[in-house]
PDB file of C-alpha atoms in Angstrom:
ATOM      1  CA  UNK A   1      -9.872  49.125  14.617  1.00  0.00           C
ATOM      2  CA  UNK A   2     -10.847  48.776  11.004  1.00  0.00           C
ATOM      3  CA  UNK A   3      -9.055  50.503   8.222  1.00  0.00           C
ATOM      4  CA  UNK A   4      -7.781  54.192   7.943  1.00  0.00           C
ATOM      5  CA  UNK A   5      -8.162  54.961   4.711  1.00  0.00           C
ATOM      6  CA  UNK A   6      -5.677  58.160   4.448  1.00  0.00           C
ATOM      7  CA  UNK A   7      -6.684  60.430   1.596  1.00  0.00           C
ATOM      8  CA  UNK A   8      -3.746  62.078  -0.127  1.00  0.00           C
ATOM      9  CA  UNK A   9      -2.464  65.473   0.210  1.00  0.00           C
ATOM     10  CA  UNK A  10      -4.333  67.257  -2.394  1.00  0.00           C
ATOM     11  CA  UNK A  11      -6.782  70.315  -2.654  1.00  0.00           C
ATOM     12  CA  UNK A  12      -9.614  70.390  -0.681  1.00  0.00           C
ATOM     13  CA  UNK A  13     -12.476  68.769  -2.430  1.00  0.00           C
ATOM     14  CA  UNK A  14     -15.626  69.404  -0.216  1.00  0.00           C
ATOM     15  CA  UNK A  15     -18.536  71.637  -1.578  1.00  0.00           C
ATOM     16  CA  UNK A  16     -18.785  74.041   1.127  1.00  0.00           C
ATOM     17  CA  UNK A  17     -21.263  71.946   2.906  1.00  0.00           C
ATOM     18  CA  UNK A  18     -21.021  70.395   6.374  1.00  0.00           C
ATOM     19  CA  UNK A  19     -18.466  67.608   6.432  1.00  0.00           C
ATOM     20  CA  UNK A  20     -20.659  63.756   6.492  1.00  0.00           C
ATOM     21  CA  UNK A  21     -18.529  63.022   9.522  1.00  0.00           C
ATOM     22  CA  UNK A  22     -17.393  64.618  12.687  1.00  0.00           C
ATOM     23  CA  UNK A  23     -13.433  65.979  12.646  1.00  0.00           C
ATOM     24  CA  UNK A  24     -11.464  65.221  15.573  1.00  0.00           C
ATOM     25  CA  UNK A  25      -8.538  66.835  16.141  1.00  0.00           C
ATOM     26  CA  UNK A  26      -5.670  64.810  17.468  1.00  0.00           C
ATOM     27  CA  UNK A  27      -3.435  67.572  18.870  1.00  0.00           C
ATOM     28  CA  UNK A  28      -4.801  67.018  22.317  1.00  0.00           C
ATOM     29  CA  UNK A  29      -4.182  63.464  22.645  1.00  0.00           C
ATOM     30  CA  UNK A  30      -0.429  63.849  21.354  1.00  0.00           C
ATOM     31  CA  UNK A  31      -0.042  66.971  24.285  1.00  0.00           C
ATOM     32  CA  UNK A  32      -1.098  65.197  26.898  1.00  0.00           C
ATOM     33  CA  UNK A  33      -2.565  67.939  28.242  1.00  0.00           C
ATOM     34  CA  UNK A  34      -5.370  66.113  30.914  1.00  0.00           C
ATOM     35  CA  UNK A  35      -8.335  68.809  30.564  1.00  0.00           C
ATOM     36  CA  UNK A  36      -8.011  69.351  26.649  1.00  0.00           C
ATOM     37  CA  UNK A  37      -7.022  65.586  26.243  1.00  0.00           C
ATOM     38  CA  UNK A  38     -10.719  64.361  27.840  1.00  0.00           C
ATOM     39  CA  UNK A  39     -12.452  66.585  25.832  1.00  0.00           C
ATOM     40  CA  UNK A  40     -10.842  65.438  22.808  1.00  0.00           C
ATOM     41  CA  UNK A  41     -11.111  61.477  23.714  1.00  0.00           C
ATOM     42  CA  UNK A  42     -14.951  62.166  24.573  1.00  0.00           C
ATOM     43  CA  UNK A  43     -15.683  63.646  21.143  1.00  0.00           C
ATOM     44  CA  UNK A  44     -13.070  60.786  19.860  1.00  0.00           C
ATOM     45  CA  UNK A  45     -15.670  58.402  21.490  1.00  0.00           C
ATOM     46  CA  UNK A  46     -18.681  59.706  20.783  1.00  0.00           C
ATOM     47  CA  UNK A  47     -18.142  60.088  16.834  1.00  0.00           C
ATOM     48  CA  UNK A  48     -17.217  55.958  16.649  1.00  0.00           C
ATOM     49  CA  UNK A  49     -21.199  55.983  18.947  1.00  0.00           C
ATOM     50  CA  UNK A  50     -23.000  57.737  16.722  1.00  0.00           C
ATOM     51  CA  UNK A  51     -21.437  57.188  13.273  1.00  0.00           C
ATOM     52  CA  UNK A  52     -18.958  54.774  13.610  1.00  0.00           C
ATOM     53  CA  UNK A  53     -16.503  57.091  11.293  1.00  0.00           C
ATOM     54  CA  UNK A  54     -14.597  60.351  11.385  1.00  0.00           C
ATOM     55  CA  UNK A  55     -12.173  62.979   9.837  1.00  0.00           C
ATOM     56  CA  UNK A  56      -9.105  63.009  12.055  1.00  0.00           C
ATOM     57  CA  UNK A  57      -6.618  66.004  11.605  1.00  0.00           C
ATOM     58  CA  UNK A  58      -3.730  67.210  13.094  1.00  0.00           C
ATOM     59  CA  UNK A  59      -1.903  63.895  12.276  1.00  0.00           C
ATOM     60  CA  UNK A  60       1.866  63.740  12.423  1.00  0.00           C
ATOM     61  CA  UNK A  61       2.792  61.960   9.764  1.00  0.00           C
ATOM     62  CA  UNK A  62       4.148  64.342   6.951  1.00  0.00           C
ATOM     63  CA  UNK A  63       2.317  65.183   3.896  1.00  0.00           C
ATOM     64  CA  UNK A  64       5.591  64.674   2.146  1.00  0.00           C
ATOM     65  CA  UNK A  65       5.941  60.632   3.543  1.00  0.00           C
ATOM     66  CA  UNK A  66       1.886  60.650   2.365  1.00  0.00           C
ATOM     67  CA  UNK A  67       2.477  61.334  -1.077  1.00  0.00           C
ATOM     68  CA  UNK A  68       5.718  59.450  -1.458  1.00  0.00           C
ATOM     69  CA  UNK A  69       3.233  56.388  -0.745  1.00  0.00           C
ATOM     70  CA  UNK A  70       1.223  57.410  -3.123  1.00  0.00           C
ATOM     71  CA  UNK A  71       3.661  57.804  -5.957  1.00  0.00           C
ATOM     72  CA  UNK A  72       5.112  54.547  -5.178  1.00  0.00           C
ATOM     73  CA  UNK A  73       2.089  53.091  -4.561  1.00  0.00           C
ATOM     74  CA  UNK A  74       1.309  53.551  -8.232  1.00  0.00           C
ATOM     75  CA  UNK A  75       4.336  52.885  -9.789  1.00  0.00           C
ATOM     76  CA  UNK A  76       4.040  49.467  -8.275  1.00  0.00           C
ATOM     77  CA  UNK A  77       0.326  48.686  -9.941  1.00  0.00           C
ATOM     78  CA  UNK A  78       1.922  49.895 -13.106  1.00  0.00           C
ATOM     79  CA  UNK A  79       4.122  47.092 -13.371  1.00  0.00           C
ATOM     80  CA  UNK A  80       3.436  44.523 -15.192  1.00  0.00           C
ATOM     81  CA  UNK A  81       1.078  41.498 -14.037  1.00  0.00           C
ATOM     82  CA  UNK A  82       3.366  38.560 -14.162  1.00  0.00           C
ATOM     83  CA  UNK A  83       5.922  40.828 -12.038  1.00  0.00           C
ATOM     84  CA  UNK A  84       2.940  41.548  -9.295  1.00  0.00           C
ATOM     85  CA  UNK A  85       1.997  38.109  -9.221  1.00  0.00           C
ATOM     86  CA  UNK A  86       5.476  36.849  -8.366  1.00  0.00           C
ATOM     87  CA  UNK A  87       4.408  38.738  -4.990  1.00  0.00           C
ATOM     88  CA  UNK A  88       0.966  36.519  -5.239  1.00  0.00           C
ATOM     89  CA  UNK A  89      -1.053  36.940  -1.780  1.00  0.00           C
ATOM     90  CA  UNK A  90      -0.531  33.355  -0.011  1.00  0.00           C
ATOM     91  CA  UNK A  91      -2.769  32.731   3.059  1.00  0.00           C
ATOM     92  CA  UNK A  92      -5.160  34.262   5.572  1.00  0.00           C
ATOM     93  CA  UNK A  93      -2.833  33.816   7.984  1.00  0.00           C
ATOM     94  CA  UNK A  94       0.273  35.727   6.604  1.00  0.00           C
ATOM     95  CA  UNK A  95      -2.648  38.095   4.634  1.00  0.00           C
ATOM     96  CA  UNK A  96       0.496  39.598   2.657  1.00  0.00           C
ATOM     97  CA  UNK A  97       1.560  40.411  -1.126  1.00  0.00           C
ATOM     98  CA  UNK A  98      -0.286  40.946  -4.003  1.00  0.00           C
ATOM     99  CA  UNK A  99      -4.278  40.569  -5.059  1.00  0.00           C
ATOM    100  CA  UNK A 100      -5.465  40.481  -8.326  1.00  0.00           C
ATOM    101  CA  UNK A 101      -8.765  41.912  -9.556  1.00  0.00           C
ATOM    102  CA  UNK A 102     -11.296  39.593  -7.854  1.00  0.00           C
ATOM    103  CA  UNK A 103      -9.238  37.625  -5.893  1.00  0.00           C
ATOM    104  CA  UNK A 104     -11.094  39.072  -3.025  1.00  0.00           C
ATOM    105  CA  UNK A 105     -15.074  39.412  -2.418  1.00  0.00           C
ATOM    106  CA  UNK A 106     -15.665  42.542   0.174  1.00  0.00           C
ATOM    107  CA  UNK A 107     -19.132  41.561   1.976  1.00  0.00           C
ATOM    108  CA  UNK A 108     -20.977  41.638   4.832  1.00  0.00           C
ATOM    109  CA  UNK A 109     -20.819  37.672   5.355  1.00  0.00           C
ATOM    110  CA  UNK A 110     -18.936  35.907   7.638  1.00  0.00           C
ATOM    111  CA  UNK A 111     -18.927  32.290   5.881  1.00  0.00           C
ATOM    112  CA  UNK A 112     -17.596  31.594   2.656  1.00  0.00           C
ATOM    113  CA  UNK A 113     -21.049  30.821   1.561  1.00  0.00           C
ATOM    114  CA  UNK A 114     -22.277  34.145   2.277  1.00  0.00           C
ATOM    115  CA  UNK A 115     -19.395  35.760   0.741  1.00  0.00           C
ATOM    116  CA  UNK A 116     -20.023  33.640  -2.496  1.00  0.00           C
ATOM    117  CA  UNK A 117     -23.087  34.944  -2.510  1.00  0.00           C
ATOM    118  CA  UNK A 118     -22.699  38.252  -2.591  1.00  0.00           C
ATOM    119  CA  UNK A 119     -19.747  37.400  -5.401  1.00  0.00           C
ATOM    120  CA  UNK A 120     -23.007  35.729  -7.605  1.00  0.00           C
ATOM    121  CA  UNK A 121     -24.708  38.338  -7.016  1.00  0.00           C
ATOM    122  CA  UNK A 122     -23.217  41.665  -7.523  1.00  0.00           C
ATOM    123  CA  UNK A 123     -19.971  40.591  -9.141  1.00  0.00           C
ATOM    124  CA  UNK A 124     -16.349  40.592  -8.250  1.00  0.00           C
ATOM    125  CA  UNK A 125     -14.612  43.657  -6.670  1.00  0.00           C
ATOM    126  CA  UNK A 126     -12.807  45.372  -9.608  1.00  0.00           C
ATOM    127  CA  UNK A 127      -9.447  46.270  -7.508  1.00  0.00           C
ATOM    128  CA  UNK A 128      -5.843  45.052  -7.132  1.00  0.00           C
ATOM    129  CA  UNK A 129      -4.151  45.520  -3.747  1.00  0.00           C
ATOM    130  CA  UNK A 130      -1.224  45.141  -1.872  1.00  0.00           C
ATOM    131  CA  UNK A 131      -0.411  44.090   1.605  1.00  0.00           C
ATOM    132  CA  UNK A 132       1.976  44.094   3.894  1.00  0.00           C
ATOM    133  CA  UNK A 133       2.357  43.543   7.916  1.00  0.00           C
ATOM    134  CA  UNK A 134       4.800  43.530  10.726  1.00  0.00           C
ATOM    135  CA  UNK A 135       8.239  43.266   9.383  1.00  0.00           C
ATOM    136  CA  UNK A 136       9.784  39.946  11.197  1.00  0.00           C
ATOM    137  CA  UNK A 137       6.587  38.499  11.872  1.00  0.00           C
ATOM    138  CA  UNK A 138       7.829  34.875  12.179  1.00  0.00           C
ATOM    139  CA  UNK A 139       6.332  32.478   9.587  1.00  0.00           C
ATOM    140  CA  UNK A 140       4.528  35.653   7.490  1.00  0.00           C
ATOM    141  CA  UNK A 141       7.483  37.560   5.641  1.00  0.00           C
ATOM    142  CA  UNK A 142       6.363  40.086   3.846  1.00  0.00           C
ATOM    143  CA  UNK A 143       6.933  40.074  -0.232  1.00  0.00           C
ATOM    144  CA  UNK A 144       8.854  42.631  -1.648  1.00  0.00           C
ATOM    145  CA  UNK A 145       9.276  43.560  -4.786  1.00  0.00           C
ATOM    146  CA  UNK A 146      13.076  42.433  -6.092  1.00  0.00           C
ATOM    147  CA  UNK A 147      15.574  44.922  -6.045  1.00  0.00           C
ATOM    148  CA  UNK A 148      13.133  48.269  -5.027  1.00  0.00           C
ATOM    149  CA  UNK A 149      14.519  49.307  -1.625  1.00  0.00           C
ATOM    150  CA  UNK A 150      12.923  52.610  -1.818  1.00  0.00           C
ATOM    151  CA  UNK A 151       9.609  51.050  -1.764  1.00  0.00           C
ATOM    152  CA  UNK A 152      10.084  49.035   1.020  1.00  0.00           C
ATOM    153  CA  UNK A 153      11.983  51.347   3.540  1.00  0.00           C
ATOM    154  CA  UNK A 154       9.032  53.491   2.676  1.00  0.00           C
ATOM    155  CA  UNK A 155       6.239  51.642   3.208  1.00  0.00           C
ATOM    156  CA  UNK A 156       7.712  49.908   6.509  1.00  0.00           C
ATOM    157  CA  UNK A 157       8.575  54.004   7.780  1.00  0.00           C
ATOM    158  CA  UNK A 158       4.762  54.555   7.229  1.00  0.00           C
ATOM    159  CA  UNK A 159       3.679  51.227   8.627  1.00  0.00           C
ATOM    160  CA  UNK A 160       5.300  52.028  11.739  1.00  0.00           C
ATOM    161  CA  UNK A 161       4.353  55.734  11.896  1.00  0.00           C
ATOM    162  CA  UNK A 162       0.991  54.527  11.259  1.00  0.00           C
ATOM    163  CA  UNK A 163       1.611  52.375  13.954  1.00  0.00           C
ATOM    164  CA  UNK A 164       2.466  54.777  16.729  1.00  0.00           C
ATOM    165  CA  UNK A 165      -0.979  56.388  15.071  1.00  0.00           C
ATOM    166  CA  UNK A 166      -3.034  53.950  16.259  1.00  0.00           C
ATOM    167  CA  UNK A 167      -1.767  53.640  19.790  1.00  0.00           C
ATOM    168  CA  UNK A 168      -2.327  57.032  20.296  1.00  0.00           C
ATOM    169  CA  UNK A 169      -5.832  56.558  18.973  1.00  0.00           C
ATOM    170  CA  UNK A 170      -6.133  54.026  21.166  1.00  0.00           C
ATOM    171  CA  UNK A 171      -5.268  55.810  24.589  1.00  0.00           C
ATOM    172  CA  UNK A 172      -8.156  58.249  23.652  1.00  0.00           C
ATOM    173  CA  UNK A 173     -10.645  55.681  23.282  1.00  0.00           C
ATOM    174  CA  UNK A 174      -9.578  54.896  26.767  1.00  0.00           C
ATOM    175  CA  UNK A 175      -9.643  57.901  28.415  1.00  0.00           C
ATOM    176  CA  UNK A 176     -13.200  58.625  26.789  1.00  0.00           C
ATOM    177  CA  UNK A 177     -14.381  55.252  28.268  1.00  0.00           C
ATOM    178  CA  UNK A 178     -13.047  56.112  31.866  1.00  0.00           C
ATOM    179  CA  UNK A 179     -10.216  53.788  31.506  1.00  0.00           C
ATOM    180  CA  UNK A 180      -6.793  53.986  32.368  1.00  0.00           C
ATOM    181  CA  UNK A 181      -5.245  56.000  29.589  1.00  0.00           C
ATOM    182  CA  UNK A 182      -2.526  53.096  29.223  1.00  0.00           C
ATOM    183  CA  UNK A 183      -5.194  49.915  29.274  1.00  0.00           C
ATOM    184  CA  UNK A 184      -4.650  49.125  25.729  1.00  0.00           C
ATOM    185  CA  UNK A 185      -0.634  49.957  25.672  1.00  0.00           C
ATOM    186  CA  UNK A 186      -0.069  46.141  25.833  1.00  0.00           C
ATOM    187  CA  UNK A 187      -2.839  44.854  23.359  1.00  0.00           C
ATOM    188  CA  UNK A 188      -1.110  46.812  20.473  1.00  0.00           C
ATOM    189  CA  UNK A 189       2.610  47.023  21.847  1.00  0.00           C
ATOM    190  CA  UNK A 190       3.766  44.474  18.431  1.00  0.00           C
ATOM    191  CA  UNK A 191       1.625  46.540  15.461  1.00  0.00           C
ATOM    192  CA  UNK A 192      -0.043  43.114  14.349  1.00  0.00           C
ATOM    193  CA  UNK A 193      -1.430  45.601  11.353  1.00  0.00           C
ATOM    194  CA  UNK A 194      -1.675  45.451   7.837  1.00  0.00           C
ATOM    195  CA  UNK A 195      -0.683  48.473   5.459  1.00  0.00           C
ATOM    196  CA  UNK A 196      -2.967  47.844   2.447  1.00  0.00           C
ATOM    197  CA  UNK A 197      -2.329  49.472  -1.300  1.00  0.00           C
ATOM    198  CA  UNK A 198      -5.176  49.663  -3.183  1.00  0.00           C
ATOM    199  CA  UNK A 199      -5.683  50.381  -7.098  1.00  0.00           C
ATOM    200  CA  UNK A 200      -9.252  50.773  -8.532  1.00  0.00           C
ATOM    201  CA  UNK A 201      -7.973  50.335 -13.030  1.00  0.00           C
ATOM    202  CA  UNK A 202      -9.381  52.913 -14.941  1.00  0.00           C
ATOM    203  CA  UNK A 203     -12.866  52.295 -16.760  1.00  0.00           C
ATOM    204  CA  UNK A 204     -14.639  52.703 -20.064  1.00  0.00           C
ATOM    205  CA  UNK A 205     -17.835  55.044 -19.358  1.00  0.00           C
ATOM    206  CA  UNK A 206     -19.635  52.337 -19.742  1.00  0.00           C
ATOM    207  CA  UNK A 207     -18.834  49.879 -17.296  1.00  0.00           C
ATOM    208  CA  UNK A 208     -19.476  49.857 -13.795  1.00  0.00           C
ATOM    209  CA  UNK A 209     -16.611  51.549 -11.393  1.00  0.00           C
ATOM    210  CA  UNK A 210     -15.972  51.308  -7.842  1.00  0.00           C
ATOM    211  CA  UNK A 211     -15.474  55.079  -6.660  1.00  0.00           C
ATOM    212  CA  UNK A 212     -16.066  56.747  -3.901  1.00  0.00           C
ATOM    213  CA  UNK A 213     -16.314  56.042  -0.130  1.00  0.00           C
ATOM    214  CA  UNK A 214     -20.126  55.826   1.169  1.00  0.00           C
ATOM    215  CA  UNK A 215     -20.927  55.104   4.839  1.00  0.00           C
ATOM    216  CA  UNK A 216     -24.528  54.528   6.173  1.00  0.00           C
ATOM    217  CA  UNK A 217     -26.692  57.002   8.013  1.00  0.00           C
ATOM    218  CA  UNK A 218     -28.153  55.620  11.235  1.00  0.00           C
ATOM    219  CA  UNK A 219     -31.421  56.358   9.635  1.00  0.00           C
ATOM    220  CA  UNK A 220     -30.473  53.530   6.666  1.00  0.00           C
ATOM    221  CA  UNK A 221     -29.409  55.826   4.212  1.00  0.00           C
ATOM    222  CA  UNK A 222     -25.639  56.557   2.229  1.00  0.00           C
ATOM    223  CA  UNK A 223     -23.812  59.287   2.757  1.00  0.00           C
ATOM    224  CA  UNK A 224     -20.575  60.744   0.284  1.00  0.00           C
ATOM    225  CA  UNK A 225     -17.127  60.587   2.670  1.00  0.00           C
ATOM    226  CA  UNK A 226     -15.582  63.554   0.567  1.00  0.00           C
ATOM    227  CA  UNK A 227     -12.211  63.480   1.123  1.00  0.00           C
ATOM    228  CA  UNK A 228     -10.844  66.248   3.347  1.00  0.00           C
ATOM    229  CA  UNK A 229      -7.335  67.805   2.740  1.00  0.00           C
ATOM    230  CA  UNK A 230      -5.139  66.957   5.654  1.00  0.00           C
ATOM    231  CA  UNK A 231      -7.511  64.400   7.217  1.00  0.00           C
ATOM    232  CA  UNK A 232      -7.159  60.613   7.656  1.00  0.00           C
ATOM    233  CA  UNK A 233     -10.854  58.861   7.560  1.00  0.00           C
ATOM    234  CA  UNK A 234     -11.292  56.441  10.653  1.00  0.00           C
ATOM    235  CA  UNK A 235     -13.022  53.557  10.363  1.00  0.00           C
ATOM    236  CA  UNK A 236     -14.264  52.037  13.996  1.00  0.00           C
ATOM    237  CA  UNK A 237     -15.257  48.460  12.719  1.00  0.00           C
ATOM    238  CA  UNK A 238     -16.109  45.126  13.800  1.00  0.00           C
ATOM    239  CA  UNK A 239     -12.917  44.427  16.237  1.00  0.00           C
ATOM    240  CA  UNK A 240     -13.621  47.235  18.649  1.00  0.00           C
ATOM    241  CA  UNK A 241     -17.611  47.051  18.084  1.00  0.00           C
ATOM    242  CA  UNK A 242     -17.144  43.695  19.625  1.00  0.00           C
ATOM    243  CA  UNK A 243     -14.564  44.496  22.313  1.00  0.00           C
ATOM    244  CA  UNK A 244     -16.819  47.240  23.646  1.00  0.00           C
ATOM    245  CA  UNK A 245     -19.731  45.184  24.127  1.00  0.00           C
ATOM    246  CA  UNK A 246     -21.592  47.176  20.973  1.00  0.00           C
ATOM    247  CA  UNK A 247     -21.057  50.609  22.193  1.00  0.00           C
ATOM    248  CA  UNK A 248     -19.017  51.767  19.707  1.00  0.00           C
ATOM    249  CA  UNK A 249     -20.776  51.128  16.195  1.00  0.00           C
ATOM    250  CA  UNK A 250     -19.412  49.101  13.001  1.00  0.00           C
ATOM    251  CA  UNK A 251     -21.061  51.189  10.116  1.00  0.00           C
ATOM    252  CA  UNK A 252     -21.456  49.664   6.957  1.00  0.00           C
ATOM    253  CA  UNK A 253     -19.806  51.166   4.335  1.00  0.00           C
ATOM    254  CA  UNK A 254     -19.222  50.667   0.798  1.00  0.00           C
ATOM    255  CA  UNK A 255     -17.606  52.232  -2.380  1.00  0.00           C
ATOM    256  CA  UNK A 256     -19.685  53.123  -5.396  1.00  0.00           C
ATOM    257  CA  UNK A 257     -19.011  54.622  -9.288  1.00  0.00           C
ATOM    258  CA  UNK A 258     -17.924  57.941  -9.199  1.00  0.00           C
ATOM    259  CA  UNK A 259     -20.566  60.886  -9.500  1.00  0.00           C
ATOM    260  CA  UNK A 260     -19.031  62.428 -12.644  1.00  0.00           C
ATOM    261  CA  UNK A 261     -19.048  60.491 -15.964  1.00  0.00           C
ATOM    262  CA  UNK A 262     -15.541  61.364 -18.031  1.00  0.00           C
ATOM    263  CA  UNK A 263     -16.316  61.247 -21.769  1.00  0.00           C
ATOM    264  CA  UNK A 264     -13.399  58.781 -22.079  1.00  0.00           C
ATOM    265  CA  UNK A 265     -14.296  56.732 -19.311  1.00  0.00           C
ATOM    266  CA  UNK A 266     -13.067  56.719 -15.457  1.00  0.00           C
ATOM    267  CA  UNK A 267      -9.313  57.589 -14.547  1.00  0.00           C
ATOM    268  CA  UNK A 268      -7.298  54.705 -12.201  1.00  0.00           C
ATOM    269  CA  UNK A 269      -8.075  55.781  -9.000  1.00  0.00           C
ATOM    270  CA  UNK A 270      -5.854  54.927  -5.687  1.00  0.00           C
ATOM    271  CA  UNK A 271      -6.453  54.606  -1.832  1.00  0.00           C
ATOM    272  CA  UNK A 272      -4.227  53.449   1.504  1.00  0.00           C
ATOM    273  CA  UNK A 273      -5.593  51.903   4.085  1.00  0.00           C
ATOM    274  CA  UNK A 274      -3.986  50.811   7.331  1.00  0.00           C
ATOM    275  CA  UNK A 275      -6.192  47.944   9.488  1.00  0.00           C
ATOM    276  CA  UNK A 276      -5.383  48.121  12.888  1.00  0.00           C
ATOM    277  CA  UNK A 277      -5.678  45.155  15.499  1.00  0.00           C
ATOM    278  CA  UNK A 278      -5.056  43.910  18.559  1.00  0.00           C
ATOM    279  CA  UNK A 279      -1.751  41.849  18.824  1.00  0.00           C
ATOM    280  CA  UNK A 280      -2.613  38.724  17.443  1.00  0.00           C
ATOM    281  CA  UNK A 281      -1.964  36.767  20.329  1.00  0.00           C
ATOM    282  CA  UNK A 282      -4.241  38.540  22.923  1.00  0.00           C
ATOM    283  CA  UNK A 283      -8.082  37.513  23.933  1.00  0.00           C
ATOM    284  CA  UNK A 284     -10.216  39.906  23.103  1.00  0.00           C
ATOM    285  CA  UNK A 285     -13.548  40.457  25.350  1.00  0.00           C
ATOM    286  CA  UNK A 286     -15.613  42.906  26.488  1.00  0.00           C
ATOM    287  CA  UNK A 287     -14.581  45.869  28.286  1.00  0.00           C
ATOM    288  CA  UNK A 288     -15.029  46.593  31.813  1.00  0.00           C
ATOM    289  CA  UNK A 289     -18.285  48.952  32.097  1.00  0.00           C
ATOM    290  CA  UNK A 290     -19.848  47.676  29.385  1.00  0.00           C
ATOM    291  CA  UNK A 291     -21.580  44.963  30.693  1.00  0.00           C
ATOM    292  CA  UNK A 292     -23.642  43.894  33.853  1.00  0.00           C
ATOM    293  CA  UNK A 293     -26.117  45.663  35.449  1.00  0.00           C
ATOM    294  CA  UNK A 294     -27.904  48.086  33.336  1.00  0.00           C
ATOM    295  CA  UNK A 295     -25.417  47.789  30.870  1.00  0.00           C
ATOM    296  CA  UNK A 296     -26.777  43.878  30.385  1.00  0.00           C
ATOM    297  CA  UNK A 297     -24.926  40.869  29.740  1.00  0.00           C
ATOM    298  CA  UNK A 298     -21.679  40.483  27.070  1.00  0.00           C
ATOM    299  CA  UNK A 299     -22.863  40.252  23.724  1.00  0.00           C
ATOM    300  CA  UNK A 300     -20.139  38.065  22.360  1.00  0.00           C
ATOM    301  CA  UNK A 301     -17.928  35.045  23.750  1.00  0.00           C
ATOM    302  CA  UNK A 302     -14.012  35.787  23.938  1.00  0.00           C
ATOM    303  CA  UNK A 303     -11.889  35.717  20.836  1.00  0.00           C
ATOM    304  CA  UNK A 304      -8.735  35.257  19.879  1.00  0.00           C
ATOM    305  CA  UNK A 305      -7.801  38.583  18.073  1.00  0.00           C
ATOM    306  CA  UNK A 306      -5.384  36.353  15.553  1.00  0.00           C
ATOM    307  CA  UNK A 307      -7.786  33.374  15.222  1.00  0.00           C
ATOM    308  CA  UNK A 308     -10.941  35.886  14.633  1.00  0.00           C
ATOM    309  CA  UNK A 309      -8.900  38.047  11.538  1.00  0.00           C
ATOM    310  CA  UNK A 310      -7.921  34.715   9.795  1.00  0.00           C
ATOM    311  CA  UNK A 311     -11.393  33.060   9.534  1.00  0.00           C
ATOM    312  CA  UNK A 312     -12.584  36.904   8.546  1.00  0.00           C
ATOM    313  CA  UNK A 313     -10.104  36.443   5.746  1.00  0.00           C
ATOM    314  CA  UNK A 314     -10.887  32.688   4.598  1.00  0.00           C
ATOM    315  CA  UNK A 315     -14.093  33.958   4.363  1.00  0.00           C
ATOM    316  CA  UNK A 316     -13.539  36.836   1.819  1.00  0.00           C
ATOM    317  CA  UNK A 317      -9.920  35.330   0.123  1.00  0.00           C
TER     318      UNK A 317
END
């Protein structure tokens, strides 16, 4: 699974129109009632197959914690550049630390040359980020701001809660696909996931600014994904699509200029994403029931989860 973009607890900014994505409640999967869990799992899988994205509601993550994560994120990015850069992102294998504006180029490309073409054609990403992963991973330590005990404690608490949420979602996918409910349990035991804090600095009204999330419809057009209070925007992503032999949709998405231009420019914007992965020591191959007979052949060769992510990060940094 790819990032779960988590909306801050704020007033619902929807326009009253039908939501751009399916809205799925997590409650039946948390309660583990067989009949209601089956229905919710079917809805979850259907949303991933048709949209690749969905709104997840009724998460057990408290609003108070989420507000604290956003507040601490803003405080971190307000630090002087030289202080942030002492925690600079180092290697694709570690994937931890601070990345300044232009350090990463978001792209659909799979190689450095393809990503480089996007970088030359449309410019650098106007954002900075801070990544952290599982604490205690050998050779890949998290980089914490010196002396900021609260930042470390809150982010590790949030990372762990998201790890547990990831396991619940994967249980739902297993049920929806007709697999044993615990099929994915051993694949997501360690929690080799990445919590990413994002900051889009304020810019003048005449400058281009990355802003709201848009996802591609099946007809090739893009639709706005407006934040809805109390929900998480869930993206299936490339790995889950590959794992399902293409049954689950990996949907193109982008971040675009905000629709309303302020006289004095655009204010800073913040986002929180949680990238979910199979444990890095696992081999990912087409799931049972997704190939053979009428389903056709396997579309991809087996791949090691950690190596796959490392290769993708090598291309974008």
